[in-house]
Coordinates of C-alpha atoms in Angstrom, one line a residue:
M1 CA -8.7 128.7 73.0
T2 CA -7.1 125.6 74.1
S3 CA -3.6 125.7 75.7
T4 CA -1.0 123.3 74.4
T5 CA 2.4 122.3 75.8
P6 CA 5.1 123.9 73.9
S7 CA 7.0 121.5 71.9
R8 CA 10.9 121.3 71.8
P9 CA 12.0 123.5 69.1
E10 CA 14.1 122.1 66.4
L11 CA 17.8 123.1 66.3
G12 CA 18.2 122.7 62.7
R13 CA 21.7 122.1 61.5
R14 CA 23.2 123.6 64.8
Q15 CA 23.9 120.8 67.3
L16 CA 24.2 121.5 71.0
R17 CA 26.5 119.2 73.0
I18 CA 26.5 119.7 76.8
R19 CA 28.8 117.8 79.2
Q20 CA 28.7 117.8 82.9
A21 CA 32.2 118.3 84.4
R22 CA 33.4 117.4 87.9
G23 CA 32.4 119.8 90.6
G24 CA 28.9 120.5 89.1
T25 CA 30.2 122.7 86.3
V26 CA 28.6 122.6 82.9
V27 CA 30.5 123.1 79.7
A28 CA 28.6 123.8 76.5
T29 CA 30.3 123.3 73.2
T30 CA 28.8 124.0 69.8
E31 CA 29.8 123.0 66.4
L32 CA 29.4 125.8 64.0
Q33 CA 28.2 125.0 60.6
P34 CA 29.5 126.8 57.6
E35 CA 28.3 130.3 57.1
S36 CA 26.1 129.1 54.2
D37 CA 24.2 126.7 56.5
K38 CA 23.4 129.2 59.3
N39 CA 19.8 130.4 59.8
P40 CA 19.8 133.5 62.0
T41 CA 16.1 133.4 62.6
A42 CA 15.6 129.7 63.5
G43 CA 15.3 128.2 67.0
N44 CA 17.0 130.6 69.4
T45 CA 14.2 130.2 71.9
G46 CA 14.4 126.4 71.9
E47 CA 18.2 126.5 72.4
I48 CA 17.9 128.6 75.5
Y49 CA 15.2 126.3 76.8
D50 CA 17.3 123.1 76.5
V51 CA 20.3 124.6 78.3
E52 CA 18.2 125.8 81.3
K53 CA 16.5 122.4 81.6
I54 CA 19.8 120.5 81.6
L55 CA 21.3 122.8 84.2
E56 CA 18.3 122.2 86.5
L57 CA 18.7 118.4 86.2
D58 CA 22.4 118.7 87.0
A59 CA 21.8 120.7 90.1
N60 CA 19.3 118.2 91.4
S61 CA 21.9 115.4 90.8
I62 CA 24.6 117.2 92.7
V63 CA 22.3 117.7 95.7
A64 CA 21.3 114.1 95.7
G65 CA 25.0 113.0 95.5
E66 CA 25.9 115.1 98.5
S67 CA 23.0 113.5 100.5
V68 CA 24.3 110.0 99.7
S69 CA 27.9 111.0 100.7
Q70 CA 26.7 112.4 104.0
A71 CA 24.8 109.3 104.8
R72 CA 27.8 107.1 104.2
T73 CA 30.0 109.2 106.4
S74 CA 27.4 109.0 109.2
R75 CA 27.3 105.2 109.1
A76 CA 31.1 105.1 109.1
L77 CA 31.2 107.2 112.3
K78 CA 28.7 105.0 113.9
R79 CA 30.8 101.9 113.2
K80 CA 33.9 103.6 114.7
E81 CA 31.9 104.4 117.9
S82 CA 31.2 100.7 118.4
P83 CA 34.2 98.9 120.0
L84 CA 32.7 95.5 119.5
E85 CA 32.5 96.0 115.8
V86 CA 36.1 97.2 115.7
D87 CA 37.4 94.2 117.6
G88 CA 35.5 91.9 115.4
E89 CA 36.9 93.4 112.3
A90 CA 40.5 93.2 113.7
A91 CA 40.0 89.5 114.6
M92 CA 38.7 88.8 111.1
A93 CA 41.7 90.6 109.6
D94 CA 44.1 88.5 111.8
S95 CA 42.4 85.3 110.8
R96 CA 42.8 86.3 107.1
R97 CA 46.6 87.0 107.4
N98 CA 48.9 84.9 105.2
P99 CA 50.9 82.3 107.3
K100 CA 53.9 82.9 105.0
R101 CA 53.9 86.5 106.0
K102 CA 54.1 85.5 109.7
A103 CA 57.0 83.2 108.9
T104 CA 58.8 86.0 107.0
E105 CA 58.3 88.4 109.9
A106 CA 59.7 85.9 112.3
A107 CA 62.7 85.2 110.1
T108 CA 63.4 88.9 109.7
A109 CA 63.3 89.4 113.5
A110 CA 65.7 86.4 114.0
T111 CA 68.1 87.7 111.3
A112 CA 68.1 91.1 113.0
A113 CA 68.9 89.5 116.3
V114 CA 71.8 87.4 114.8
A115 CA 73.1 90.5 113.0
S116 CA 73.1 92.5 116.3
R117 CA 74.9 89.6 118.1
E118 CA 77.5 89.3 115.4
A119 CA 78.1 93.1 115.5
R120 CA 78.7 92.8 119.2
D121 CA 81.0 89.8 118.7
Y122 CA 82.9 91.7 115.9
K123 CA 83.5 94.7 118.2
M124 CA 84.7 92.4 120.9
L125 CA 87.1 90.6 118.6
L126 CA 88.3 93.9 117.2
R127 CA 89.1 95.2 120.7
E128 CA 91.0 92.0 121.5
A129 CA 93.0 92.1 118.2
L130 CA 94.0 95.7 118.9
A131 CA 94.9 95.3 122.5
P132 CA 98.6 95.3 123.4
I133 CA 100.4 92.1 124.2
A134 CA 101.1 91.5 127.9
T135 CA 104.3 89.9 129.1
D136 CA 102.5 86.8 130.4
E137 CA 100.6 86.4 127.1
L138 CA 103.9 86.7 125.2
Q139 CA 105.5 83.9 127.2
E140 CA 102.4 81.6 126.9
W141 CA 102.2 82.0 123.1
E142 CA 103.9 79.0 121.5
G143 CA 104.3 80.4 118.0
W144 CA 107.3 82.1 116.3
C145 CA 107.0 85.3 114.3
E146 CA 109.2 86.2 111.3
V147 CA 112.2 88.3 111.9
E148 CA 113.5 90.8 109.4
S149 CA 117.2 90.7 108.5
E150 CA 117.8 93.9 110.4
P151 CA 121.0 94.2 112.6
A152 CA 119.1 96.2 115.2
F153 CA 116.7 93.4 115.9
F154 CA 119.5 90.8 116.3
N155 CA 121.4 93.1 118.6
A156 CA 118.2 93.5 120.7
M157 CA 117.9 89.8 120.9
L158 CA 121.6 89.5 122.0
R159 CA 121.0 92.0 124.8
E160 CA 117.8 90.3 125.9
M161 CA 119.6 86.9 126.0
G162 CA 122.4 88.4 128.1
V163 CA 125.2 87.9 125.6
K164 CA 128.0 90.3 126.2
D165 CA 130.6 91.9 123.9
V166 CA 129.0 90.7 120.7
K167 CA 127.5 92.8 117.9
V168 CA 125.7 92.0 114.7
Q169 CA 126.3 94.3 111.7
E170 CA 125.5 94.2 108.0
V171 CA 128.2 93.0 105.6
F172 CA 128.3 94.1 101.9
S173 CA 131.1 91.9 100.7
V174 CA 133.0 88.8 101.7
D175 CA 136.3 90.0 100.1
E176 CA 139.3 89.6 102.4
D177 CA 140.0 93.4 102.4
Y178 CA 136.5 94.3 103.4
V179 CA 136.3 91.6 106.1
A180 CA 139.5 93.0 107.5
T181 CA 137.7 96.3 108.3
L182 CA 135.1 94.5 110.5
P183 CA 135.6 94.4 114.2
Q184 CA 137.8 91.3 114.9
P185 CA 137.3 88.6 115.6
V186 CA 134.4 87.7 113.4
Y187 CA 132.5 84.9 115.1
G188 CA 130.3 83.9 112.2
F189 CA 128.1 84.9 109.3
I190 CA 124.3 84.8 109.0
F191 CA 123.2 84.5 105.4
L192 CA 119.6 85.2 104.3
Y193 CA 118.3 83.9 100.9
Q194 CA 115.1 82.8 99.3
Y195 CA 114.8 79.1 100.2
F196 CA 114.7 76.2 97.7
S197 CA 115.2 72.6 98.5
E198 CA 118.5 71.1 97.4
N199 CA 120.6 67.9 97.7
Y200 CA 124.0 68.3 99.3
K201 CA 127.1 66.1 99.8
D202 CA 130.1 66.7 101.9
D203 CA 133.3 66.8 100.0
E204 CA 135.2 65.5 103.0
V205 CA 133.9 63.2 105.7
V206 CA 134.7 65.2 108.9
D207 CA 133.5 64.3 112.3
G208 CA 131.0 67.0 113.4
R209 CA 130.1 65.6 116.8
D210 CA 132.0 68.3 118.6
I211 CA 130.0 71.0 116.8
W212 CA 127.0 72.3 118.6
F213 CA 124.2 72.1 116.0
A214 CA 120.4 72.2 116.3
N215 CA 117.8 71.5 113.7
Q216 CA 115.0 73.9 113.0
T217 CA 111.8 72.1 114.1
T218 CA 109.3 75.0 113.8
D219 CA 108.4 77.7 111.3
N220 CA 109.8 81.2 111.5
A221 CA 112.6 80.2 113.9
C222 CA 115.5 80.1 111.4
A223 CA 116.9 83.4 112.5
T224 CA 117.3 82.5 116.1
V225 CA 118.4 79.0 115.2
A226 CA 121.2 80.3 113.0
M227 CA 122.4 82.9 115.5
T228 CA 122.3 80.3 118.3
N229 CA 124.3 77.8 116.3
I230 CA 127.0 80.4 115.9
L231 CA 127.0 81.5 119.6
M232 CA 127.2 78.0 120.9
N233 CA 130.4 77.4 118.9
C234 CA 132.2 80.7 119.9
G235 CA 135.0 80.3 122.4
G236 CA 135.5 83.0 125.0
V237 CA 132.1 84.6 124.6
D238 CA 130.0 85.3 127.7
L239 CA 126.6 83.8 126.8
G240 CA 124.8 84.9 129.9
T241 CA 123.2 82.7 132.5
N242 CA 120.1 81.5 130.6
L243 CA 121.8 80.7 127.3
Q244 CA 124.8 79.0 129.0
A245 CA 122.4 76.8 131.0
F246 CA 120.6 75.9 127.8
K247 CA 123.9 74.9 126.2
N248 CA 124.9 72.7 129.1
S249 CA 121.5 71.0 129.2
T250 CA 121.5 70.2 125.5
S251 CA 125.1 69.2 124.9
N252 CA 124.4 65.5 124.9
L253 CA 121.2 65.6 122.8
S254 CA 120.9 64.8 119.1
T255 CA 120.4 67.6 116.6
P256 CA 116.6 67.2 116.2
L257 CA 116.1 67.0 120.0
R258 CA 118.2 70.2 120.4
G259 CA 116.0 71.9 117.8
H260 CA 112.9 70.8 119.7
A261 CA 114.4 72.0 123.0
L262 CA 115.2 75.3 121.4
S263 CA 111.7 75.8 119.9
S264 CA 110.0 74.9 123.2
N265 CA 112.3 77.1 125.4
T266 CA 110.1 79.8 126.8
F267 CA 113.0 82.2 127.4
I268 CA 114.5 82.0 123.9
R269 CA 111.1 82.1 122.2
S270 CA 110.0 85.1 124.2
V271 CA 113.2 87.0 123.3
H272 CA 112.6 86.1 119.6
N273 CA 109.1 87.5 119.7
S274 CA 109.9 90.4 122.0
F275 CA 109.5 93.1 119.3
T276 CA 106.5 91.7 117.5
R277 CA 103.0 93.0 117.6
R278 CA 99.7 91.2 118.2
M279 CA 98.8 91.4 114.5
D280 CA 102.1 89.4 113.8
H281 CA 100.9 86.7 116.2
L282 CA 97.5 86.6 114.5
N283 CA 99.0 86.3 111.1
A284 CA 101.3 83.6 112.2
D285 CA 98.4 81.6 113.6
L286 CA 96.4 82.1 110.5
F287 CA 99.3 81.0 108.3
L288 CA 99.8 77.8 110.4
E289 CA 96.0 77.0 110.1
T290 CA 96.1 77.5 106.4
E291 CA 99.2 75.4 106.0
A292 CA 97.6 72.6 108.0
T293 CA 94.4 72.7 105.9
D294 CA 96.4 72.6 102.6
S295 CA 98.4 69.7 103.9
K296 CA 95.2 67.7 104.6
K297 CA 94.0 68.4 101.1
K298 CA 97.2 67.2 99.6
K299 CA 97.0 64.0 101.6
R300 CA 93.5 63.3 100.2
R301 CA 94.7 63.9 96.6
G302 CA 97.6 61.5 97.1
P303 CA 101.3 61.8 96.2
S304 CA 102.2 64.1 93.3
K305 CA 104.4 63.1 90.5
K306 CA 108.1 63.9 90.9
T307 CA 109.7 66.2 88.4
K308 CA 113.4 66.8 87.7
R309 CA 114.8 69.9 89.2
A310 CA 116.6 72.3 86.9
K311 CA 120.2 73.4 87.6
K312 CA 119.3 77.1 87.9
Q313 CA 116.5 77.8 90.4
K314 CA 113.8 80.2 89.5
I315 CA 112.4 82.4 92.2
D316 CA 109.0 81.4 93.4
S317 CA 107.1 84.3 94.8
E318 CA 105.5 82.0 97.4
S319 CA 108.9 80.7 98.6
G320 CA 109.9 81.9 102.0
Y321 CA 113.2 83.3 103.1
H322 CA 115.7 81.3 105.2
F323 CA 118.6 82.0 107.5
I324 CA 121.7 79.8 107.6
A325 CA 125.0 80.2 109.5
Y326 CA 128.7 79.9 108.7
V327 CA 131.1 79.5 111.6
P328 CA 134.8 78.5 112.2
A329 CA 135.1 75.8 114.8
N330 CA 137.3 72.9 115.7
G331 CA 139.8 73.7 112.9
S332 CA 137.3 73.8 110.1
V333 CA 134.7 76.1 108.6
W334 CA 131.1 74.9 108.8
E335 CA 127.8 75.6 107.2
L336 CA 125.0 75.2 109.8
D337 CA 121.6 75.0 108.1
G338 CA 118.8 74.1 110.5
L339 CA 116.9 72.4 107.7
K340 CA 119.7 69.9 107.0
T341 CA 120.3 66.8 109.0
R342 CA 123.9 67.7 110.0
P343 CA 126.6 70.3 109.7
V344 CA 128.4 70.6 106.3
C345 CA 132.2 71.0 106.4
L346 CA 133.5 73.6 103.9
G347 CA 137.2 72.9 104.5
P348 CA 140.0 73.2 107.1
L349 CA 141.3 76.5 108.5
E350 CA 144.6 77.7 107.1
D351 CA 147.2 79.8 108.9
G352 CA 147.4 83.3 107.7
V353 CA 144.2 83.1 105.7
H354 CA 140.9 84.5 107.0
W355 CA 138.2 81.8 107.3
A356 CA 135.8 84.0 105.3
N357 CA 137.7 83.0 102.1
L358 CA 136.2 79.6 102.4
V359 CA 132.7 81.0 102.8
R360 CA 132.9 83.4 99.8
P361 CA 132.6 80.8 97.0
E362 CA 129.7 79.1 98.8
I363 CA 127.7 82.3 99.1
Q364 CA 128.5 83.2 95.5
A365 CA 127.4 79.8 94.2
R366 CA 124.2 80.0 96.2
M367 CA 123.4 83.4 94.7
L368 CA 124.1 82.1 91.2
Q369 CA 121.4 79.5 91.7
F370 CA 118.9 82.2 91.1
E371 CA 118.2 84.5 88.1
E372 CA 120.5 87.4 87.6
S373 CA 117.8 89.9 88.4
A374 CA 117.2 88.5 91.9
L375 CA 118.4 90.6 94.8
S376 CA 116.9 88.5 97.6
F377 CA 120.0 88.2 99.7
N378 CA 121.4 89.6 102.9
L379 CA 124.5 88.9 105.0
L380 CA 125.1 89.7 108.6
A381 CA 128.3 89.2 110.7
L382 CA 128.6 88.4 114.4
C383 CA 131.7 90.3 115.6
K384 CA 133.2 91.4 118.8
S385 CA 131.6 94.6 120.1
P386 CA 133.4 97.7 118.9
L387 CA 132.7 99.4 122.2
N388 CA 135.0 97.0 124.1
I389 CA 137.6 97.2 121.4
V390 CA 137.6 101.0 121.7
S391 CA 137.6 100.9 125.5
E392 CA 140.6 98.6 125.5
S393 CA 142.4 100.9 123.1
L394 CA 141.7 103.9 125.2
A395 CA 143.0 102.2 128.3
R396 CA 146.1 101.3 126.4
T397 CA 146.7 104.9 125.3
I398 CA 146.4 106.0 129.0
R399 CA 149.0 103.5 130.0
S400 CA 151.2 104.7 127.1
F401 CA 150.9 108.3 128.4
E402 CA 152.0 107.1 131.8
L403 CA 155.0 105.4 130.3
L404 CA 155.9 108.5 128.3
G405 CA 155.5 110.7 131.3
N406 CA 158.0 108.6 133.3
R407 CA 160.4 108.8 130.4
T408 CA 160.2 112.6 130.1
E409 CA 159.9 113.7 133.7
N410 CA 163.6 114.8 133.8
L411 CA 163.5 116.8 130.6
N412 CA 163.5 120.5 131.3
S413 CA 161.9 121.5 128.1
W414 CA 159.1 118.9 128.1
K415 CA 156.5 121.0 129.9
S416 CA 156.9 123.9 127.4
L417 CA 156.6 121.4 124.5
V418 CA 153.3 119.8 125.6
A419 CA 151.7 123.1 126.7
G420 CA 148.5 123.7 124.8
N421 CA 148.3 120.1 123.7
E422 CA 147.3 118.3 126.9
Q423 CA 146.3 114.7 127.3
P424 CA 142.5 114.4 126.5
L425 CA 141.7 111.6 129.0
K426 CA 143.7 111.3 132.2
P427 CA 143.8 108.3 134.6
G428 CA 142.5 110.4 137.6
E429 CA 139.2 111.3 135.9
T430 CA 137.2 108.4 137.3
G431 CA 133.8 109.5 136.0
R432 CA 134.9 109.9 132.5
L433 CA 136.8 106.6 132.5
A434 CA 133.6 104.9 133.6
G435 CA 131.7 106.6 130.8
F436 CA 134.0 105.1 128.2
G437 CA 133.9 101.7 129.9
I438 CA 137.7 101.8 130.7
D439 CA 139.2 99.3 133.1
L440 CA 142.8 100.3 133.8
K441 CA 143.6 97.3 135.9
R442 CA 143.6 95.0 132.8
A443 CA 145.2 97.5 130.5
G444 CA 148.7 97.2 129.2
V445 CA 151.1 99.0 126.9
D446 CA 151.7 98.2 123.3
P447 CA 155.1 96.4 123.1
A448 CA 156.2 98.3 120.0
F449 CA 155.4 101.6 121.6
E450 CA 157.2 100.6 124.8
K451 CA 160.3 99.7 122.9
K452 CA 160.4 103.1 121.2
V453 CA 160.0 105.0 124.4
N454 CA 162.7 103.1 126.3
N455 CA 165.2 103.7 123.5
P456 CA 168.0 105.8 125.1
S457 CA 168.8 107.5 121.9
M458 CA 165.3 109.1 121.6
E459 CA 165.5 112.9 121.8
A460 CA 162.9 115.3 123.2
M461 CA 161.4 116.2 119.8
E462 CA 161.1 112.5 118.8
L463 CA 159.3 111.8 122.1
F464 CA 157.1 114.8 121.5
E465 CA 156.1 113.3 118.2
L466 CA 155.1 110.2 120.0
Y467 CA 153.1 112.3 122.5
S468 CA 151.3 114.1 119.7
D469 CA 150.4 110.9 118.0
L470 CA 149.0 109.6 121.3
V471 CA 146.8 112.7 121.7
T472 CA 145.5 112.3 118.2
E473 CA 144.8 108.6 118.6
Q474 CA 143.0 109.1 121.9
K475 CA 140.8 111.9 120.5
S476 CA 139.9 109.6 117.6
L477 CA 139.1 106.7 119.8
M478 CA 136.8 108.9 122.0
G479 CA 135.0 110.0 118.8
E480 CA 134.6 106.4 117.7
Y481 CA 133.2 105.4 121.1
N482 CA 130.6 108.2 121.0
A483 CA 129.7 107.3 117.4
E484 CA 129.1 103.7 118.4
I485 CA 126.9 104.8 121.3
A486 CA 124.9 106.9 118.9
L487 CA 124.4 103.9 116.6
M488 CA 123.2 101.8 119.5
K489 CA 120.7 104.6 120.3
E490 CA 119.5 104.5 116.8
D491 CA 119.1 100.7 117.0
E492 CA 117.1 101.0 120.2
D493 CA 114.8 103.6 118.5
R494 CA 114.3 101.3 115.5
V495 CA 113.4 98.4 117.8
Q496 CA 111.0 100.6 119.8
G497 CA 109.4 101.7 116.5
R498 CA 109.0 98.1 115.5
Q499 CA 107.4 97.2 118.8
K500 CA 105.0 100.2 118.7
D501 CA 101.6 99.2 117.4
H502 CA 99.7 101.9 115.5
S503 CA 96.7 99.7 114.6
P504 CA 94.4 101.1 117.4
A505 CA 95.1 104.7 116.3
I506 CA 94.5 103.8 112.6
N507 CA 91.3 102.0 113.5
C508 CA 90.0 105.0 115.5
W509 CA 90.9 107.3 112.7
V510 CA 89.0 105.2 110.1
Q511 CA 86.0 105.0 112.4
K512 CA 85.9 108.8 112.7
L513 CA 86.1 109.1 108.9
A514 CA 83.2 106.7 108.6
E515 CA 81.1 108.6 111.1
H516 CA 81.6 111.8 109.1
G517 CA 80.7 110.2 105.8
V518 CA 84.2 110.6 104.3
L519 CA 84.6 107.0 103.4
A520 CA 81.2 107.0 101.6
D521 CA 82.4 109.9 99.5
W522 CA 85.6 108.0 98.7
A523 CA 83.6 104.9 97.7
I524 CA 81.5 107.0 95.3
D525 CA 84.7 108.5 93.8
V526 CA 86.2 105.1 93.3

């Protein structure tokens, strides 16, 4: 009996599909034929044979694959153990690098170095910008800062200049009745308005050579120029050592040279800038630089075409504000505008008429040049200090009490009448007299009061009424003096608040917010 190799059995209509999955797993799928095509007795043995054969082949393949993988790993380890081969491969890698990549890396490093240097420079500039201004630095700076139309600032400048017995206060009307309520005499007015160029003519040709007048030759100095033009024409005012010396040295100069001398005077400029901050100085320098750049551009473009100016001026948001002065001097009332070539005479002084009546129509006409909705005006008055007026009045009441005491010393009922209504301020109270600035050596008695007291027909009750009026007047004057001292204290606080620079504290606060990520959250919200 001869043996024969068994042949692969036929599967019939059943087809066997076997796929080898990853990881050596074998998945067998069969497509089942319809029930009518199935043959339950055909080829089960052959089907089992094929599956076993394929599984055996797959196992051999997996073993062979693992052997190849182990061989590759072994060769890689051998290469790593050879330093010569490693260095050679690194050298080849370097030789194959793109030159553009090298340039990019160098540029990146240079950019990082520049950014680091700029960051250091920025921090240094920030520290310098936030540092307080030293006295020497304030005197060396040749710029002028803007001054707000605030009486407290002008009073601070007067004190720093050494001017005595003069006060600046705000004025809300130029009517004669209102001006009469101001401390007299009124030395001059300082008027602030939004500037516009204008042509002017003097109605009368008046010699103004005896008027001390200086032109404005630098930006932001109009406030000090206006105030100085008033002070230099005030008779009987103590200007102080420095300002009096400046007046004497410039008396023979022309108006432009006076203005140049004023703008270059270190003492006056330092007083003007005494309550400014460093940021004000930086802004002034930046504005001057921008103005110079714009001027060069305009010169390159050539002259612009001239246009006719309308009668009513419209407010330009870029126009600056300007201070001018009004002052009575040499028998006339003058407008002293530092931007004009000479003083403008408004008319002669009249007996019995306050000089402010000549100023009122000029101010009203200037205000009407603007639109009705404009409120860009402010008026200040230079007056005699109320403190001195009150002190002189108090000294006069003390002398009046002395006169009344001499008149009533022989009246038997006088002590009983004045009991409980004693004199508030007596001549023997030296400390209190000094506190009110009273100088009895220069004090006198009101002639009208003296005439009443010396009238022989005055009875005791009538004299007592005069005494009671003196007590009431003296108490009222003492209250006015204390109120004026309180106002001066408020002005000093306002000036100190203006001088105080909060920029370093704000910068530190913002830095802390940035470090804690608060600003990033705000940026996201925005």
